[in-house]
Amino acid sequence: MGNILVVAEIQKGELREASYELLTQAHAVAGAGDAGRKVRSLVIGSGVADAAAEFAGKGGGDTYLADAEGLAAYNVNGWEAAILAAAEAAEADLILLSNTPSGWDVAPRIAAALDAAFVSDCFKIEADGDGLALYRRVFNGKLDAKLSVSGAGPVVATMQPGACAAYEGTSQGATHPVEVKLDGAKAVFVEVKAAESKGVDLTKADIIVSGGRGVGDPEKFTEVIQPLADALGAAMGASRPVVDAGWLPHEYQVGSSGQVVQPKLYIACGISGAIQHLVGMKTSNFIVAINKDPDAPIFEVADIGIVADLFEVVPALTKAVQEAKGG
Amino acid sequence: MKVLVCLKQVPHSDARLDIRDDGAWIKDDGVKFEINSYDTYALEQALRVKDAGEAEVVVVSIGPDRVTQALRTALGMGADRAVHVNDPEAEGSDPLGVAKILAAVAAEESPDLILTGFMSEDGNFAAVPPMVARLQGIPSATAVVQCEISDSSVRVERELEGGAMEVVDLEMPCLIALQTGANQVRYASLKGIMQAKKKPVDAKTVADLGLAGQVGASAVKVVIEKIYRPDKGEGAEMLEGSTGEVVSQLVGKIKELGLL
Ligand SMILES: Cc1cc2nc3c(=O)[nH]c(=O)nc-3n(C[C@H](O)[C@H](O)[C@H](O)COP(=O)(O)OP(=O)(O)OC[C@H]3O[C@@H](n4cnc5c(N)ncnc54)[C@H](O)[C@@H]3O)c2cc1C
Ligand SMILES: Nc1ncnc2c1ncn2[C@@H]1O[C@H](COP(=O)(O)O)[C@@H](O)[C@H]1O
């Protein structure tokens, strides 16, 4: 059996926290298996020799270095070539990436290239005899799934950022350059556009009243969600489908591709609690969830849950708040 | 220009999710299906290419008879032709199996552009599109919210974290996997639905595509052992009672927090 290759990521010049989380996962699998797997790593970028050396010493073990000007920014062809070269050099049969914009863009291509088993967005991977047990969410977080891999071929997996703690151990490892052929790339990086500055800064609000797809339509937002926000002196927020449908502008979106907020009180109305929403609000000081589905995952992160029709509870709450303030 | 759109039919977002007796997936009898929301944005993007000039839009879906409904809807919205891979031998494929089938269809159709959804709302894999591209030897980009198409290339904006965008140029032929919200999806018009009845739907089997024995449940590399309701952690304190009771408890809590 082969080794484990951890594909690290550099963001704004630093190794990402998520890359150290991959190491935690990799060492857990390597330590538990009876296969004598070793942890190897790959750092990709331009002028990243120091980062590679750092990673090699902090758990990455022997670390491959794909260092070239053409790799300064993420590029699907460059990353694919670098990962395939490192996987071969490392004799890897388990390749781990983070489920980040770079990871989800390239990882399935690596699996296709190697005719490998592929499992995305795992929150846990365990060595199971000489196989693997991989755990991930399905149906937008409403159900979990346990998967296994059949056959002895290679496995490519991506890990959900934040699913486990960052690795804190050390390792002895050298860095080894890998040659990456970059000419002939059919995808060319142009630029990164920074997030547009927000007219609405939800990160400063003490209270946020957020509505999701369960609110139903834009009029209901004005009739039901807005009055509660007004009564509480709160800002209004939303889940992605609300913004996708054009009920509210993007600056109201809470989540991984919107704003990450941490108010004193977050009230989620008609929001199911998909992971991409949760990462944007789960560290709020106090969370109230109103949802008619008792199994909605939002209740897992909430301090208080109410299983009910939001159209009954929210207007009643608005009234009660107005009375409490008036009295 | 020829555009191939990959559509998957998935359980409706409000469908009850009852776990099958073998534990490996949900029961799908009696469940209402719809086109995967991500894929509707891909279809809309394809129809915009057609609106802007000359293009043939071909939709493809792998799935049982019920998938006909999704293909008819797409034809009603303006797609020209459909390919339906309807074969029990395809059932139970893992994402790589699905990708092999779609890549075989793409090899037959030779589109300039393949448009897909970013991920399926049931399995949440986000795996098939880059696999199809790699199998076809073409470039790909995922989580795309904007495309600008010129003669031989496409400039896309990919969504990064926190609202940043990555701009990438892809040489055609290429594959683009769309994120939700990329556009406003049109509805099928009555006229469109009438016309759709005359549009061709090609049925294909796995053997037709030269993939006998290479895809389907018997060829999976990834096995779903079981699906289950997530372990309830500590969870929330659930407020019970009439609306009035629940609301007054909640107001009490907000007061305790010093926010009222
Ligand atoms: C790369 C990526 C990035 C993403 N970024 C984000 C992001 O930044 N933010 C984000 O929010 N999502 C994001 N998403 C989307 C995310 O996966 C979910 O699809 C989304 O969060 C679901 O929104 P929702 O909870 O409003 O809708 P749904 O999941 O459809 O949930 C609606 C809920 O409303 C409840 N409901 C319906 N009617 C009522 C009623 N009358 N009373 C009470 N409850 C009711 C239902 O029970 C259900 O739980 C992202 C996805 C991807 C793949
Ligand atoms: N059975 C299928 N038929 C057609 N297209 C599919 C099928 N499964 C997946 N796709 C396409 O691949 C995308 C991502 O799916 P997945 O990798 O399963 O999350 C979907 O949005 C579809 O565009």
XYZ file of C-alpha atoms in Angstrom, chain B:
260
model
C -21.742 26.672 -31.801
C -22.952 23.573 -30.020
C -23.689 23.565 -26.316
C -24.241 20.415 -24.258
C -26.072 20.861 -20.951
C -25.949 18.127 -18.286
C -29.156 17.958 -16.264
C -29.807 15.805 -13.242
C -33.183 15.182 -11.724
C -33.151 15.276 -7.917
C -35.768 14.980 -5.155
C -37.675 18.240 -4.681
C -36.096 20.466 -2.039
C -39.140 20.027 0.204
C -39.360 16.246 -0.264
C -39.537 14.070 2.824
C -36.351 12.099 3.145
C -37.178 8.581 4.298
C -34.248 6.219 4.478
C -34.501 3.012 2.439
C -34.597 -0.347 4.245
C -31.053 -1.215 3.169
C -29.973 2.137 4.611
C -27.986 3.058 1.525
C -30.164 5.854 0.071
C -33.566 7.452 0.408
C -36.827 5.862 -0.704
C -37.676 7.516 -3.957
C -41.117 6.116 -4.632
C -43.731 8.790 -4.119
C -41.078 11.502 -4.067
C -41.533 14.501 -6.337
C -38.503 15.197 -8.526
C -37.272 18.416 -10.073
C -34.299 19.591 -12.129
C -31.282 20.106 -9.861
C -31.374 23.841 -9.138
C -27.727 24.369 -10.103
C -28.450 22.811 -13.514
C -31.265 25.258 -14.271
C -28.636 28.016 -14.284
C -26.539 25.981 -16.724
C -29.532 25.541 -19.014
C -30.372 29.248 -18.830
C -26.766 30.115 -19.713
C -26.951 27.810 -22.742
C -30.229 29.346 -23.894
C -28.643 32.800 -23.633
C -25.865 31.660 -25.960
C -28.560 30.580 -28.379
C -30.484 33.859 -27.984
C -27.315 35.795 -28.754
C -26.479 34.025 -32.004
C -26.561 30.673 -33.661
C -26.257 27.747 -31.350
C -27.665 24.279 -30.935
C -28.487 23.384 -27.345
C -28.494 19.673 -26.536
C -29.531 18.514 -23.056
C -28.433 15.188 -21.597
C -29.592 13.366 -18.515
C -28.843 9.964 -17.051
C -31.721 8.416 -15.161
C -34.875 6.297 -15.321
C -38.170 7.060 -17.127
C -39.107 9.911 -14.771
C -36.218 11.927 -16.211
C -38.237 12.400 -19.421
C -40.150 15.073 -17.520
C -36.981 17.087 -16.851
C -35.872 16.775 -20.469
C -39.290 17.891 -21.725
C -39.140 20.914 -19.437
C -35.719 21.812 -20.822
C -36.978 21.419 -24.398
C -39.947 23.584 -23.473
C -37.599 26.279 -22.267
C -35.839 26.282 -25.615
C -33.312 23.436 -25.844
C -33.231 21.842 -29.312
C -32.624 18.187 -28.622
C -32.290 15.767 -25.742
C -30.250 12.657 -25.042
C -31.652 10.369 -22.379
C -29.348 7.687 -21.030
C -32.039 5.413 -19.682
C -30.559 2.056 -18.705
C -30.653 0.005 -15.502
C -26.966 -0.703 -16.193
C -26.265 2.981 -15.480
C -28.092 2.983 -12.165
C -26.074 3.099 -8.999
C -23.047 4.653 -10.717
C -20.714 6.688 -8.549
C -19.700 10.156 -9.805
C -16.840 8.720 -11.870
C -19.272 6.304 -13.530
C -21.678 9.152 -14.272
C -18.774 11.183 -15.634
C -17.710 8.333 -17.936
C -21.209 8.164 -19.391
C -21.439 11.931 -19.882
C -17.955 12.020 -21.392
C -19.007 9.314 -23.868
C -22.049 11.385 -24.834
C -19.801 14.437 -25.183
C -17.444 12.433 -27.394
C -20.366 11.602 -29.712
C -21.740 15.150 -29.722
C -18.446 17.118 -29.847
C -19.859 20.283 -28.260
C -17.861 23.519 -28.137
C -19.125 24.149 -24.656
C -20.353 21.825 -21.900
C -22.445 23.487 -19.211
C -23.314 21.740 -15.954
C -24.432 22.535 -12.446
C -21.771 22.914 -9.794
C -23.212 20.182 -7.603
C -26.177 17.910 -7.198
C -28.555 18.788 -4.384
C -28.967 15.146 -3.333
C -25.438 13.706 -3.266
C -23.675 17.074 -2.951
C -20.610 15.587 -4.666
C -19.578 18.477 -6.932
C -17.488 15.826 -8.659
C -18.910 14.949 -12.056
C -18.157 18.121 -14.073
C -14.359 18.358 -13.653
C -14.202 14.576 -14.175
C -16.049 14.841 -17.487
C -13.666 17.606 -18.547
C -10.582 15.601 -17.597
C -11.873 12.503 -19.386
C -12.451 14.664 -22.459
C -9.077 16.390 -22.109
C -10.587 19.862 -21.935
C -10.269 22.687 -19.391
C -12.924 23.296 -16.748
C -13.990 25.820 -14.160
C -16.360 25.313 -11.230
C -18.618 27.568 -9.148
C -18.926 29.943 -12.085
C -21.245 32.927 -11.713
C -20.496 34.731 -14.949
C -19.419 33.754 -18.477
C -18.462 35.924 -21.394
C -18.269 33.844 -24.541
C -16.205 34.820 -27.567
C -15.250 32.846 -30.674
C -12.738 30.430 -29.267
C -12.635 31.102 -25.566
C -14.769 31.844 -22.544
C -13.893 34.279 -19.785
C -15.480 33.122 -16.534
C -15.763 34.475 -13.029
C -15.443 31.766 -10.391
C -16.684 32.369 -6.907
C -14.073 32.276 -4.156
C -14.724 32.600 -0.451
C -16.334 35.714 1.032
C -17.461 37.231 -2.266
C -14.126 37.471 -4.115
C -14.089 36.345 -7.750
C -11.410 34.651 -9.814
C -11.340 35.518 -13.496
C -10.135 32.735 -15.797
C -9.929 32.363 -19.585
C -10.789 28.911 -20.880
C -9.943 27.754 -24.379
C -12.860 26.088 -26.148
C -13.965 23.350 -26.081
C -14.336 23.644 -22.345
C -16.623 22.761 -19.466
C -18.194 25.265 -17.099
C -19.995 24.271 -13.892
C -22.432 26.939 -12.752
C -23.093 28.165 -9.254
C -26.627 29.143 -8.226
C -27.654 32.741 -8.794
C -25.552 33.022 -11.958
C -28.592 34.319 -13.847
C -32.401 34.575 -13.682
C -33.789 31.334 -15.046
C -36.653 31.643 -17.533
C -39.867 29.625 -17.473
C -41.073 27.420 -20.291
C -43.684 29.282 -22.352
C -46.908 27.612 -23.418
C -45.729 27.826 -27.020
C -42.404 26.335 -25.992
C -44.108 23.424 -24.281
C -46.197 22.732 -27.392
C -43.119 22.844 -29.615
C -41.185 20.614 -27.221
C -43.503 17.718 -28.020
C -42.036 17.563 -31.512
C -38.415 17.857 -30.470
C -36.304 14.692 -30.582
C -35.302 12.762 -27.458
C -32.607 10.171 -28.205
C -32.638 7.198 -25.858
C -29.246 5.619 -25.267
C -27.993 2.650 -23.337
C -24.662 2.132 -21.694
C -23.815 -0.422 -24.385
C -24.624 2.125 -27.126
C -21.942 4.312 -25.581
C -19.391 1.501 -25.497
C -19.339 1.377 -21.714
C -20.897 -2.009 -20.961
C -19.567 -3.314 -17.657
C -17.599 -0.131 -16.955
C -20.253 1.867 -15.127
C -23.248 1.262 -12.871
C -23.550 -0.324 -9.445
C -21.182 -3.207 -10.273
C -18.353 -0.865 -11.263
C -18.410 1.620 -8.384
C -15.221 2.545 -6.609
C -17.113 4.314 -3.852
C -19.823 2.508 -1.905
C -22.432 4.267 0.200
C -22.574 2.033 3.286
C -25.396 3.911 4.939
C -27.071 7.261 5.263
C -28.438 8.378 8.612
C -29.798 11.336 10.502
C -26.837 13.271 11.884
C -26.001 12.489 15.501
C -27.865 14.976 17.581
C -25.203 16.816 19.485
C -26.160 18.954 22.399
C -28.550 20.701 20.078
C -30.911 23.488 20.899
C -33.234 23.889 23.847
C -36.557 23.396 22.097
C -39.346 25.715 23.168
C -42.740 24.064 23.251
C -46.294 25.185 23.764
C -48.707 27.541 22.074
C -47.405 30.376 19.914
C -48.095 32.769 22.804
C -46.152 30.634 25.290
C -43.229 30.128 22.972
C -43.030 33.809 22.148
C -43.109 34.918 25.773
C -40.310 32.475 26.666
C -38.319 33.837 23.774
C -38.868 37.455 24.780
C -37.702 36.463 28.274
C -34.476 35.078 26.798
C -33.862 38.196 24.726
C -34.324 40.277 27.890
C -31.850 38.031 29.731
C -29.349 38.722 26.979
C -29.818 42.415 27.701
C -31.007 43.093 24.194
C -34.479 44.364 25.035
